[in-house]
Coordinates of C-alpha atoms in Angstrom, one line a residue:
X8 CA 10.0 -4.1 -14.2
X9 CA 11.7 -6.7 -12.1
X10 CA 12.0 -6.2 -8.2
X11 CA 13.7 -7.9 -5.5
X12 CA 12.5 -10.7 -3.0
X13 CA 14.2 -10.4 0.1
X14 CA 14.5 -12.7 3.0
X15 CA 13.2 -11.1 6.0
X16 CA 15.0 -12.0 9.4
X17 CA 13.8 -9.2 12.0
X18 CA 9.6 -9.3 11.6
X19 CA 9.0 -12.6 13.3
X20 CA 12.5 -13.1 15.0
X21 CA 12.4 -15.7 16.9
X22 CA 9.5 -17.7 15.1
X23 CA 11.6 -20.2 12.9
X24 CA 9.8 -19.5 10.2
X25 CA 11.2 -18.4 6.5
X26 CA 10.1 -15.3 5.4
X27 CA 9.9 -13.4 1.8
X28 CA 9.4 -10.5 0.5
X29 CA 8.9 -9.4 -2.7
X30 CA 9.7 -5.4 -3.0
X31 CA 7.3 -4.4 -5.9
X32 CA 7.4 -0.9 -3.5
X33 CA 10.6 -0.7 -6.2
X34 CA 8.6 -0.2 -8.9
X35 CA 9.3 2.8 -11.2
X36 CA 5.7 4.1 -9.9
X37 CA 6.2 2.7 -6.5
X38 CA 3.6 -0.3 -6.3
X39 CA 2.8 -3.3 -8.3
X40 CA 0.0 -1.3 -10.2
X41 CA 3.2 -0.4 -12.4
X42 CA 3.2 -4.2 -13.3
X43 CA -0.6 -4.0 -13.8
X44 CA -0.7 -0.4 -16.2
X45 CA 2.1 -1.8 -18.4
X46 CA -0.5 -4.9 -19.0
X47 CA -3.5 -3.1 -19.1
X48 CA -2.0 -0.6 -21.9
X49 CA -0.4 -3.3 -23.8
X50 CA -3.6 -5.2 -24.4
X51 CA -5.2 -1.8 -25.3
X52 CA -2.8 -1.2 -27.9
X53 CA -2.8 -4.7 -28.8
X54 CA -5.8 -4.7 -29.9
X55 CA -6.4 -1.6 -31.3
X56 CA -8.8 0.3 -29.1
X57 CA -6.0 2.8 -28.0
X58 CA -4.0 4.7 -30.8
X59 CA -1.0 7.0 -30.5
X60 CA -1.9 10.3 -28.3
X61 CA -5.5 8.7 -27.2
X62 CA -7.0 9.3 -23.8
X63 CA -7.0 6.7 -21.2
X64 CA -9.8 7.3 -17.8
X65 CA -9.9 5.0 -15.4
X66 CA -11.2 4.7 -11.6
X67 CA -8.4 4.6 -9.6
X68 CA -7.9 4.1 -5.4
X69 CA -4.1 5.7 -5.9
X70 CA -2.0 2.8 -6.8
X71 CA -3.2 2.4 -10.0
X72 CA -3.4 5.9 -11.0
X73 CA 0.1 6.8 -10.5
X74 CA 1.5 3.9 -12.6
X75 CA -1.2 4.7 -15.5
X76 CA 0.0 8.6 -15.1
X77 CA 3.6 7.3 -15.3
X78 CA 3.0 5.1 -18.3
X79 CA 0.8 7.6 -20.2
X80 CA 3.5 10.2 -20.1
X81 CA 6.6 7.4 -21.4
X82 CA 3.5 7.0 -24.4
X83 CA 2.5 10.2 -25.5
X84 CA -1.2 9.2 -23.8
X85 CA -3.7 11.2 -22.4
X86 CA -4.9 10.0 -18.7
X87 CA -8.0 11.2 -16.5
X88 CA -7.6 9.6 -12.7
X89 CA -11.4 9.1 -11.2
X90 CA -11.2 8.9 -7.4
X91 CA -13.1 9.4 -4.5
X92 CA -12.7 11.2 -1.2
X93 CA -10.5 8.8 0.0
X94 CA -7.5 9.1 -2.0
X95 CA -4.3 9.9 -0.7
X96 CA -3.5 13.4 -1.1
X97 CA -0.1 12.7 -1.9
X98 CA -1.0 10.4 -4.7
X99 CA -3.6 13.0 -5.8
X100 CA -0.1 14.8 -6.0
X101 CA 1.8 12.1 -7.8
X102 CA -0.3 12.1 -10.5
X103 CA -1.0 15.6 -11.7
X104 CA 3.1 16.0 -11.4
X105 CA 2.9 13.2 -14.1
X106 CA 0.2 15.6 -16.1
X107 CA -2.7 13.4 -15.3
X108 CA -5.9 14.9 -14.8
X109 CA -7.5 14.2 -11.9
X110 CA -11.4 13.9 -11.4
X111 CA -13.0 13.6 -7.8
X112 CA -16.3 11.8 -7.3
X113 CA -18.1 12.8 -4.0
X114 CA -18.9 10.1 -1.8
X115 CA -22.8 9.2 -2.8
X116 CA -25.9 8.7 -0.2
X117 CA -25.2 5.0 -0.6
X118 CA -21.8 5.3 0.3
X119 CA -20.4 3.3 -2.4
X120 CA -17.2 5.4 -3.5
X121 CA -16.0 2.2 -5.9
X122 CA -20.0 2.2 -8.3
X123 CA -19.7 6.3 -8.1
X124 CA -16.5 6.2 -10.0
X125 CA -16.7 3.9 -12.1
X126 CA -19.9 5.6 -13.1
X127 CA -18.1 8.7 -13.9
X128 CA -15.4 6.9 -15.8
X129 CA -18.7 5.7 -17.6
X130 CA -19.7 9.4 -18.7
X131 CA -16.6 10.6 -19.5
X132 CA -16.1 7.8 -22.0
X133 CA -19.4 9.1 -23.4
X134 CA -18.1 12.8 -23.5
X135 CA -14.8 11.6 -25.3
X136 CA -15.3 9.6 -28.1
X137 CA -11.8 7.4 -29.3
X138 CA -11.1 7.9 -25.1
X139 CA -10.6 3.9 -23.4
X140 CA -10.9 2.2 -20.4
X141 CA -8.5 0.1 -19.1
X142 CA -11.7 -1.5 -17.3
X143 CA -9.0 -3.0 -14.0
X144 CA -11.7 -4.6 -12.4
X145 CA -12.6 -6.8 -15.1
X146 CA -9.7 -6.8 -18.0
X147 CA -8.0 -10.5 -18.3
X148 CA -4.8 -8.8 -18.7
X149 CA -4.9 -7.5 -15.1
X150 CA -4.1 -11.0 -13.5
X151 CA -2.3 -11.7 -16.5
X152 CA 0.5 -9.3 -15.1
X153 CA 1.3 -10.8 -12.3
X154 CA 0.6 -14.7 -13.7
X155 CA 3.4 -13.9 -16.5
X156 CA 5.7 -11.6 -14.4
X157 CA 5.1 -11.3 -10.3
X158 CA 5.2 -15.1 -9.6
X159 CA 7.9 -16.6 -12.1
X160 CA 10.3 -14.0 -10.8
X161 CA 9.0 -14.5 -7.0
X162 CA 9.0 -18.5 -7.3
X163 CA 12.3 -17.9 -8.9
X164 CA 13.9 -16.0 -6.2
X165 CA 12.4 -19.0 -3.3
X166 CA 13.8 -22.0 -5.5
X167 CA 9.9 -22.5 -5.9
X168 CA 9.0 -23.5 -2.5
X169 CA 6.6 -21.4 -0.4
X170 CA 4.6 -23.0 2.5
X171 CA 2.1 -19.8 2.2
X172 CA 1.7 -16.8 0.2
X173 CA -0.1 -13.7 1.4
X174 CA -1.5 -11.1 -1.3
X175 CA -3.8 -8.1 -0.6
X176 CA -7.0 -7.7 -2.3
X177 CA -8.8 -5.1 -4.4
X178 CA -9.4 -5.4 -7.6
X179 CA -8.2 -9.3 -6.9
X180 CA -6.3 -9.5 -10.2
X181 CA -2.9 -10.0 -8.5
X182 CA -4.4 -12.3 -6.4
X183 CA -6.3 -14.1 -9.0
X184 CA -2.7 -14.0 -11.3
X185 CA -0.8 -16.1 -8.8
X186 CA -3.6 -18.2 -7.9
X187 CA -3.4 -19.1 -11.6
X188 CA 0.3 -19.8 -11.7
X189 CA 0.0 -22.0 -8.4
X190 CA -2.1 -24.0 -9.6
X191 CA -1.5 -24.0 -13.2
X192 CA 2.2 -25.4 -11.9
X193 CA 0.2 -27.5 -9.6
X194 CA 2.0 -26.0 -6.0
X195 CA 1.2 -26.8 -2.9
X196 CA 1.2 -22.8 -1.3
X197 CA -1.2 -22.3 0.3
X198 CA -3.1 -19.0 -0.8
X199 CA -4.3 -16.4 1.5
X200 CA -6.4 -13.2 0.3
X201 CA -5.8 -10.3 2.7
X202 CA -8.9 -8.5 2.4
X203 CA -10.2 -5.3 4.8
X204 CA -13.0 -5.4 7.2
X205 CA -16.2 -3.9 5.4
X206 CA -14.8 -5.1 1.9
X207 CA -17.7 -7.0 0.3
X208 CA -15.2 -9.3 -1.7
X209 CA -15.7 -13.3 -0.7
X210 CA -18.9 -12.6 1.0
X211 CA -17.8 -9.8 3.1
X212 CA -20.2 -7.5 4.7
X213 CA -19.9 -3.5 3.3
X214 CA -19.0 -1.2 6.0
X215 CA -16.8 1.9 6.5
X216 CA -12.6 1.5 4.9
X217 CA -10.8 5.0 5.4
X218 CA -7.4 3.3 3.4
X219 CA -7.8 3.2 -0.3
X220 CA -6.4 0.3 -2.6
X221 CA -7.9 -2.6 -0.1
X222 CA -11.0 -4.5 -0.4
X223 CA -13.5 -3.2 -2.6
X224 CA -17.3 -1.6 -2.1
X225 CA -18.5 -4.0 -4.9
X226 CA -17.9 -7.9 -6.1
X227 CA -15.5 -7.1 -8.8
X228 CA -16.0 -9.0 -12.1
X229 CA -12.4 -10.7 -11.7
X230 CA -13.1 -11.7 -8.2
X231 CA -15.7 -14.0 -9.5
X232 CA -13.0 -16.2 -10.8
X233 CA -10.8 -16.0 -7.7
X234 CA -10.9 -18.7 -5.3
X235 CA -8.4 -18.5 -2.6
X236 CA -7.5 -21.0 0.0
X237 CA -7.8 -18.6 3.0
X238 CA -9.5 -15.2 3.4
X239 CA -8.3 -13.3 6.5
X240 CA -10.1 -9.7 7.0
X241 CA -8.2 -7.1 8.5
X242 CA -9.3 -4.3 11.1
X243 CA -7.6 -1.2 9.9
X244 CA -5.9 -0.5 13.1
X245 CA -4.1 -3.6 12.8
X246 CA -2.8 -2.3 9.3
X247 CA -1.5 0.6 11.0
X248 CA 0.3 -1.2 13.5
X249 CA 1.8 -4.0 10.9
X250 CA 2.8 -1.2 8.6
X251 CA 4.9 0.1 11.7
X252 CA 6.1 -3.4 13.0
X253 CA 7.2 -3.4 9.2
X254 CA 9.1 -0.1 9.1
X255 CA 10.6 -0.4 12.5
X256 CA 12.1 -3.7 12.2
X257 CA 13.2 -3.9 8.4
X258 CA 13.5 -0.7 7.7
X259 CA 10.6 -1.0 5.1
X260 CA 8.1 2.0 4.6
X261 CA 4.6 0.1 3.0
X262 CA 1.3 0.9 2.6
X263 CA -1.6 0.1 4.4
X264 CA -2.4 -3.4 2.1
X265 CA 1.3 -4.5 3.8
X266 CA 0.7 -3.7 6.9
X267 CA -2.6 -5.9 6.6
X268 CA -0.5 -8.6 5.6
X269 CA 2.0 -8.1 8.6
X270 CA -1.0 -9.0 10.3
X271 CA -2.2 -11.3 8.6
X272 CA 1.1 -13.3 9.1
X273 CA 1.4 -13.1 12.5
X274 CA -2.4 -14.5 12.8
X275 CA -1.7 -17.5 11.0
X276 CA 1.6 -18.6 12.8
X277 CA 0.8 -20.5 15.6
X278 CA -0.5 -22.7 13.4
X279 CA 2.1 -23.5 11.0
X280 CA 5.5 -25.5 11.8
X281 CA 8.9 -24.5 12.6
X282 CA 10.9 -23.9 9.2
X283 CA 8.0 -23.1 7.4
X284 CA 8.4 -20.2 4.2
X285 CA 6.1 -17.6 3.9
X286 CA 5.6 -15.1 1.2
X287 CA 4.1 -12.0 0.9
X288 CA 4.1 -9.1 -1.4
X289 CA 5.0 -5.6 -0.6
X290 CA 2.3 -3.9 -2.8
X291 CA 3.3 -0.2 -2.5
X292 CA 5.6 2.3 -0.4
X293 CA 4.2 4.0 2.4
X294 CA 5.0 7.4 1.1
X295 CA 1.8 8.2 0.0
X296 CA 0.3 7.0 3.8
X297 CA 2.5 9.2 5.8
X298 CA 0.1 11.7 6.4
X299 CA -2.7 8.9 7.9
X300 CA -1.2 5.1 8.5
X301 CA 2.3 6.7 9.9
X302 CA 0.8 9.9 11.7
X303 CA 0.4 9.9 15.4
X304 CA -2.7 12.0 15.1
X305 CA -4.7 10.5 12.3
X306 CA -4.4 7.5 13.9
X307 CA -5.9 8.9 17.4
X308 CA -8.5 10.9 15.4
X309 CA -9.9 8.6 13.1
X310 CA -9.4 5.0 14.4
X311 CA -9.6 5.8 18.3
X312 CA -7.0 4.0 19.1
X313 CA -3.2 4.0 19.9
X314 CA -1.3 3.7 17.0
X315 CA 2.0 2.1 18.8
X316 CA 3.8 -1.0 16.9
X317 CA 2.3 -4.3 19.2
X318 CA 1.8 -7.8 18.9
X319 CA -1.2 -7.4 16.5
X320 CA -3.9 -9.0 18.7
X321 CA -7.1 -7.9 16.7
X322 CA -7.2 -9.7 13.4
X323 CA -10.5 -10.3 12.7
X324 CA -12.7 -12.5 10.1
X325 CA -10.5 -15.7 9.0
X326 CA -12.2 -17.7 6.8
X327 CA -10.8 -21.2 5.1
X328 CA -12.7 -21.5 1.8

């Protein structure tokens, strides 16, 4: 479950900074959700609540989903995706090729896509009895994951030094796992939460996200106990053209939470010294966004804008907390 960190020479050329990344695109299921199922099974069995050939639902943006599917089938478990309307269809794709089944909730009046699924995970629970939740937005062994496996190996791989570390935002529990084992080791990184504009996470204000598995329509319970150094909210345009920038000058293909964090970097480098190290985690591979963060046309139609790799000049929303 392991993935590489690789030192990144072509994103910033010319900057003088250091920077890392760690490739949890790798994963077996493609993104570090595999790192988060594993963890969120585990506990279930652990404990008792989930038995040999039992059924697993949870609400899922995509990420999550296709790691769960993927573990479910190694198992001999049972697995019921809840997503919404924005799902990627190719990771709607992913997880019935694993045998999930896959429920979609229609967007409610209130626009909350995140409350509408988890209220259908709710009744489906009720309509299975012995069926579990692996309850992501709240379970302890969601930051667990990445406090007991993400940052050793990543701290590891930088001989412990990082200046900053970037981490996208959703449920927060990767974000709240390494903000654990920085300061449970008492390191000096700086943290910064990579959250999208019209998330509601760390005060944000709700408005319209198009690209699943970033930000969140409602304060998750494990975002309560995450405190970050830095919040930086991200227009989604500028996730497009970071996810490019990334592509076309390393040769990696990430999601839209990457690209966020391309942009992120690059908004937070004039103020930091020559020789500084930066992290950042490559949460998923961009297959599943190829037909919207990487298409020509999606971009026009649904953001308005040019979707050409630039300096990324609208980052909006910093916040020092």
């Amino acid at each position: 479950m392991s993935s590489p960190t690789a030192k990144l020479k072509r994103l910033f050329e010319g900057s003088g900074m250091e920077i890392f990344a760690k490739l949890d695109l790798l994963q077996l299921s493609g993104s570090t959700k595999e790192r988060t199922a594993n963890s969120l099974i585990e506990s279930l069995v652990a404990s008792g609540r989930l038995e040999p050939g039992g059924l697993i639902v949870e609400s899922t943006s995509g990420n999550l989903g296709i790691a769960l599917a993927r573990q479910s089938v190694v198992r001999g478990i049972g697995f019921v995706a809840v997503v919404d309307e924005n799902a990627n269809r190719s990771a709607l794709e992913i997880m019935r090729a694993y045998g999930a089944r896959v429920e979609l909730v229609p967007t409610p009046p209130d626009g909350n896509k995140l409350a509408a699924r988890r209220q259908r995970v709710q009744q489906l629970l009720d309509e299975h009895p012995g069926a579990v939740t692996t309850n992501q937005y709240g379970s302890p062994a969601n930051p667990d994951a990445h406090f007991s496996t993400t940052m050793p190996e990543f701290m590891e791989a930088v001989d412990g030094r990082l200046d900053m570390l970037f981490v996208a935002t959703s449920t927060t529990g990767t974000l709240l796992g390494c903000q654990r084992y920085l300061r449970q080791h008492q390191l000096q990184t700086t943290l910064v939460a990579v959250d999208a504009v019209g998330s509601v996470l760390f005060g944000g204000e709700e408005g319209l996200r198009r690209f699943p598995g970033l930000g969140a329509g409602i304060v998750t319970e494990l975002s309560l106990q995450a405190d970050p150094d830095v919040v930086c909210r991200i227009e989604e345009i500028d996730m497009v053209r970071g996810c490019r920038r990334l592509a076309q000058r390393e040769g990696i293909l990430a999601g839209a939470s990457t690209g966020a964090i391309v942009a992120a970097m690059e908004r937070h480098m004039p103020g930091l010294g020559e020789g500084s190290r930066i992290g950042f985690l490559v949460h998923d591979s961009g297959v599943p966004y190829l037909h919207t963060v990487y298409d020509d046309d999606w971009v026009r139609n649904n953001l308005g804008c040019e979707p050409e790799p630039s300096a990324v000049d609208r980052v909006q929303g910093t916040s020092t907390r």
